[in-house]
CSV table of C-alpha atoms in Angstrom, one decimal:
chain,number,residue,atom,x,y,z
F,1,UNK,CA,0.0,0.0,0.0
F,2,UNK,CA,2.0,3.0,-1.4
F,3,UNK,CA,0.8,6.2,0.9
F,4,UNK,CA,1.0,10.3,0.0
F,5,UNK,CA,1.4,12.6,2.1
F,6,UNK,CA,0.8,16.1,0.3
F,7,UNK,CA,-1.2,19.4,1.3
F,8,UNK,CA,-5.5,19.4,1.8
F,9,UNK,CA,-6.8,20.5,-1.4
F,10,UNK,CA,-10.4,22.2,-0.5
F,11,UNK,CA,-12.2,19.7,-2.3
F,12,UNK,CA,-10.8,16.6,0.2
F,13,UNK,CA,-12.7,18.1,3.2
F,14,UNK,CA,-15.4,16.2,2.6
F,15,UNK,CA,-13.7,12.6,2.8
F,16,UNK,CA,-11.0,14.4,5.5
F,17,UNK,CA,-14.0,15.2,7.4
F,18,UNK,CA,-15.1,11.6,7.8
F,19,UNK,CA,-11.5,10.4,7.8
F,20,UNK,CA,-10.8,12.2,11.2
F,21,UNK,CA,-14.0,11.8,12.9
F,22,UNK,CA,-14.7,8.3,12.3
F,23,UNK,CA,-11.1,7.7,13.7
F,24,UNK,CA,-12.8,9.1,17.2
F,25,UNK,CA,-15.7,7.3,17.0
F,26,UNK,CA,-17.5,9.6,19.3
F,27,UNK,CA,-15.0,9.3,22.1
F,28,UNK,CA,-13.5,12.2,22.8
F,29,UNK,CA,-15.2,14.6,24.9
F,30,UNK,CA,-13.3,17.6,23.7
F,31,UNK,CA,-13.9,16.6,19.8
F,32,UNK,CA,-17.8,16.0,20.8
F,33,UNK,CA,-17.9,19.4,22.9
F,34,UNK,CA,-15.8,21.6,20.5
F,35,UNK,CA,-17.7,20.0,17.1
F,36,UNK,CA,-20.6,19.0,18.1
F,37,UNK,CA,-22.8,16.6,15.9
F,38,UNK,CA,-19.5,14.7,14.5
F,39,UNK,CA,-21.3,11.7,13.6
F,40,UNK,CA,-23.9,13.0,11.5
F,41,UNK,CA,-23.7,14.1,8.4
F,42,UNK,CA,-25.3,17.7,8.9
F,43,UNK,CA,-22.4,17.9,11.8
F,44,UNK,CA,-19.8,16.6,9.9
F,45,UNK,CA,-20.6,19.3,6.5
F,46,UNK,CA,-20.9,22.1,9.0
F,47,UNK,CA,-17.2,21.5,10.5
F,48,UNK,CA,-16.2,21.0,7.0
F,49,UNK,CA,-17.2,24.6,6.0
F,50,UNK,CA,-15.6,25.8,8.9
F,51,UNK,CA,-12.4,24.6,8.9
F,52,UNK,CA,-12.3,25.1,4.9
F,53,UNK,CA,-13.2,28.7,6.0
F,54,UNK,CA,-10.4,28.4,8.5
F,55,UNK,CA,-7.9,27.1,6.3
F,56,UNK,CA,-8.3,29.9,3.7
F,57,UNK,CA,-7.9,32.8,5.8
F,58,UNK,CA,-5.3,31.6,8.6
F,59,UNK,CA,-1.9,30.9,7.1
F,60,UNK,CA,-1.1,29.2,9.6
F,61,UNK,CA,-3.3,26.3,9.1
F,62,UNK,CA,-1.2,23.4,7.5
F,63,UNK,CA,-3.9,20.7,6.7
F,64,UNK,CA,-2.2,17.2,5.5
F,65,UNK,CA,-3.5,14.3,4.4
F,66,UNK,CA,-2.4,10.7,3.5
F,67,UNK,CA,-3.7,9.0,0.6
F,68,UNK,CA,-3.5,5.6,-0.2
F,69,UNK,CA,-2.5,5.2,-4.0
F,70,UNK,CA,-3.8,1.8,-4.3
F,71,UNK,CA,-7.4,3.1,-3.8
F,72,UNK,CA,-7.3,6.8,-4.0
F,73,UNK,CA,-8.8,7.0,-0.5
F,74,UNK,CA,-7.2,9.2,2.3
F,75,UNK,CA,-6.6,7.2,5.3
F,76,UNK,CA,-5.2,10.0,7.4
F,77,UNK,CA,-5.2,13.7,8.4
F,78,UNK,CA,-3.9,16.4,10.4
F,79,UNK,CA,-4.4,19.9,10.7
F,80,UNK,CA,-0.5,21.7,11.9
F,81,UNK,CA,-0.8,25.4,13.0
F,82,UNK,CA,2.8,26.9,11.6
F,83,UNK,CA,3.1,30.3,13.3
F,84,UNK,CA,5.9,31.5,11.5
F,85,UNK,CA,5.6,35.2,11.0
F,86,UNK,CA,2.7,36.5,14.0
F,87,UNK,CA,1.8,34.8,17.0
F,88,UNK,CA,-1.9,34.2,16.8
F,89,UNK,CA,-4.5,35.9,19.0
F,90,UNK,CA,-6.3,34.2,22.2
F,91,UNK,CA,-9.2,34.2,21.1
F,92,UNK,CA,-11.9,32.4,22.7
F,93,UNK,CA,-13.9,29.7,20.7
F,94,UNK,CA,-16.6,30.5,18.2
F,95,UNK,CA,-18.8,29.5,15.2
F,96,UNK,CA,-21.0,29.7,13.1
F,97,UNK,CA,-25.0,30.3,14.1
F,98,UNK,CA,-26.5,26.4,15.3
F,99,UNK,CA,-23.0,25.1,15.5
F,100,UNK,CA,-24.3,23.8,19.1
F,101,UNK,CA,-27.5,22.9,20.5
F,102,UNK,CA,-27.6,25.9,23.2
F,103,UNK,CA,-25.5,28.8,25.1
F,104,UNK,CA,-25.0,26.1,27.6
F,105,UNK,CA,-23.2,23.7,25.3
F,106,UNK,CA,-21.2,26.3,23.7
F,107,UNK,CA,-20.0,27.5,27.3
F,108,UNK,CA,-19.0,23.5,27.5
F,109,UNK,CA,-17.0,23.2,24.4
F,110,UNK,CA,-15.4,27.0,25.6
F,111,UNK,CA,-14.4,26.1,28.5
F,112,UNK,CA,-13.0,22.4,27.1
F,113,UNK,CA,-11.3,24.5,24.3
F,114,UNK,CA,-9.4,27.3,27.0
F,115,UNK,CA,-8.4,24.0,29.0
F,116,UNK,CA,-7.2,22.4,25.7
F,117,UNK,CA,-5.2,25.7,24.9
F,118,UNK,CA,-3.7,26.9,28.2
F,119,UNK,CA,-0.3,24.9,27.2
F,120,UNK,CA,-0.2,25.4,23.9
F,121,UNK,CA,-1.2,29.4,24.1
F,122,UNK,CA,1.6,29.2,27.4
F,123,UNK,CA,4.4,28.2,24.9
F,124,UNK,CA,3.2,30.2,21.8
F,125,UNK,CA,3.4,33.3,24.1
F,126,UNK,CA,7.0,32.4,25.4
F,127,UNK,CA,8.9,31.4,22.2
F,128,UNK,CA,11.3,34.2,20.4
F,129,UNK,CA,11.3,33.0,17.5
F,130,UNK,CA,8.8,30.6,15.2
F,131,UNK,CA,6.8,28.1,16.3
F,132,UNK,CA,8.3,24.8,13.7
F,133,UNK,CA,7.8,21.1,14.9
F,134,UNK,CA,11.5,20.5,12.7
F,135,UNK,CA,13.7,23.2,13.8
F,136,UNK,CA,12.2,24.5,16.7
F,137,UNK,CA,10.4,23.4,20.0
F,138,UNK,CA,7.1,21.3,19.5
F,139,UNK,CA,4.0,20.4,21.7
F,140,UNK,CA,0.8,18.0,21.1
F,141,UNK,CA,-2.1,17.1,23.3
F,142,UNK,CA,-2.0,13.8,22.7
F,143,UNK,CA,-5.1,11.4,23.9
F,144,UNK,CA,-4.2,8.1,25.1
F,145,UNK,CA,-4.1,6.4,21.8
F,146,UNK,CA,-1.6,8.6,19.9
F,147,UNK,CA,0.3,8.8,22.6
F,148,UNK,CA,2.7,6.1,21.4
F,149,UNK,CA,3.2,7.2,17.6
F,150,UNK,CA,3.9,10.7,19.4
F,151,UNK,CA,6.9,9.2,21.6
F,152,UNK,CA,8.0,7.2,18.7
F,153,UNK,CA,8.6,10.4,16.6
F,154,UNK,CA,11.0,12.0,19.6
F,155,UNK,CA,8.0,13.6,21.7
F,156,UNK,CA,8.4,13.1,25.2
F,157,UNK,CA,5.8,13.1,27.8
F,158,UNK,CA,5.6,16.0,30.3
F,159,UNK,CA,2.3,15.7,32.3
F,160,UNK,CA,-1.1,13.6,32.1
F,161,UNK,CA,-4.1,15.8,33.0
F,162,UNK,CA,-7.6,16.3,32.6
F,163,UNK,CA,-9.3,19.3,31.0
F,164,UNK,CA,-10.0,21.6,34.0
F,165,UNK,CA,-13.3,23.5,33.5
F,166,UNK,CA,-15.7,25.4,35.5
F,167,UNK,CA,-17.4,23.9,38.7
F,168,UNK,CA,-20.9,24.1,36.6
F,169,UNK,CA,-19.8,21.4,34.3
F,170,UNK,CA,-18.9,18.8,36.5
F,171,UNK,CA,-21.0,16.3,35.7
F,172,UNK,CA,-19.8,16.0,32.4
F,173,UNK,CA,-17.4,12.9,31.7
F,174,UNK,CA,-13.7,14.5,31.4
F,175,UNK,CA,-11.5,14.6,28.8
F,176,UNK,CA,-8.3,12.8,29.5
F,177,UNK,CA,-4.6,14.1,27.4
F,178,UNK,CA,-1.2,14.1,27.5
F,179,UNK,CA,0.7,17.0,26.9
F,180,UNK,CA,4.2,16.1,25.2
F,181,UNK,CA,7.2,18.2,24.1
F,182,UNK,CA,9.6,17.7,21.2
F,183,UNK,CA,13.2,19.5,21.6
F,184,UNK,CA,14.4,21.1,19.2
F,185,UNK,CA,15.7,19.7,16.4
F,186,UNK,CA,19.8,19.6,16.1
F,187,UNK,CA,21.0,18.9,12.8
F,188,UNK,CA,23.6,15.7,12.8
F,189,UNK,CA,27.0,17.3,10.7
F,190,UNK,CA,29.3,14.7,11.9
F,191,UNK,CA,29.2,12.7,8.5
């Protein structure tokens, strides 16, 4: 099975879209809070727009995908933030009108997605220079079953956690990560 990885086109959000949430299944709290409706179709075409909305005005956005050549299907994606010029704002989460059910639910998925942030946003605000996974520093929040490939790419666990959020939501089921840091890269000119 010979794989590509290349760049999203806009036209693969479609297939990326059900790529990437079928890999969840449903069983991420964050994922289910933050895009709500993943399973359906109406869910799924309404992330679609908005991340294809995303993608064309943040140039940060780095959206990949793997295609298997045998059968033209993508089999994997990933969406990379790159900030290589500006750091990005802290802004809180939004969307479109009916993204979620009620205010209440969209309090959920912004308190989930400041949790989610607060390490990220921490190490954005800190770094002098750009934010590159090669040459440069590198975090994920990585749930319990990436959390291998992660450590097998040079990522190395710093802390387990669960997404903090107000009192108000606490009987919600949590959302369990791992935040991991990659060095930075040093280039090997021994040879």
């Amino acid at each position: 099975m010979p794989l590509v990885l290349d760049y999203a086109k806009d036209e693969d959000f479609g297939e990326m879209m059900d790529v990437a949430f079928d890999a969840m299944q449903g069983g991420s709290q964050f994922v289910n809070a933050v895009y709500p409706h993943n399973m359906t179709k109406a869910g799924r075409d309404k992330h679609r727009q908005t991340f294809l909305y995303l993608k064309n005005i943040d140039p940060s956005q780095k959206w990949l995908k793997v295609t298997d050549t045998a059968t033209n299907e993508i089999i994997g994606v990933a969406n990379w933030q790159v900030y290589d010029k500006e750091k990005p704002p802290e802004a809180p989460l939004d969307g479109p009108d009916g993204t979620w059910d009620d205010e209440h639910e969209k309090e959920w998925a912004q308190a989930m997605f400041a949790a989610y942030m607060e390490d990220r946003r921490r190490v954005i605000r800190e770094a002098t220079g750009p934010v590159l996974c090669e040459a440069l520093p590198c975090t994920v929040e990585s749930s319990l079953a990436a959390r291998l490939l992660y450590e097998q790419n040079g990522f190395i666990f710093k802390r387990h956690y669960v997404l903090a959020v107000p009192k108000k939501f606490a009987d919600r089921k949590k959302e369990r990560l791992f935040y991991m840091y990659r060095p930075k890269k040093v280039a090997d000119n021994s040879a």
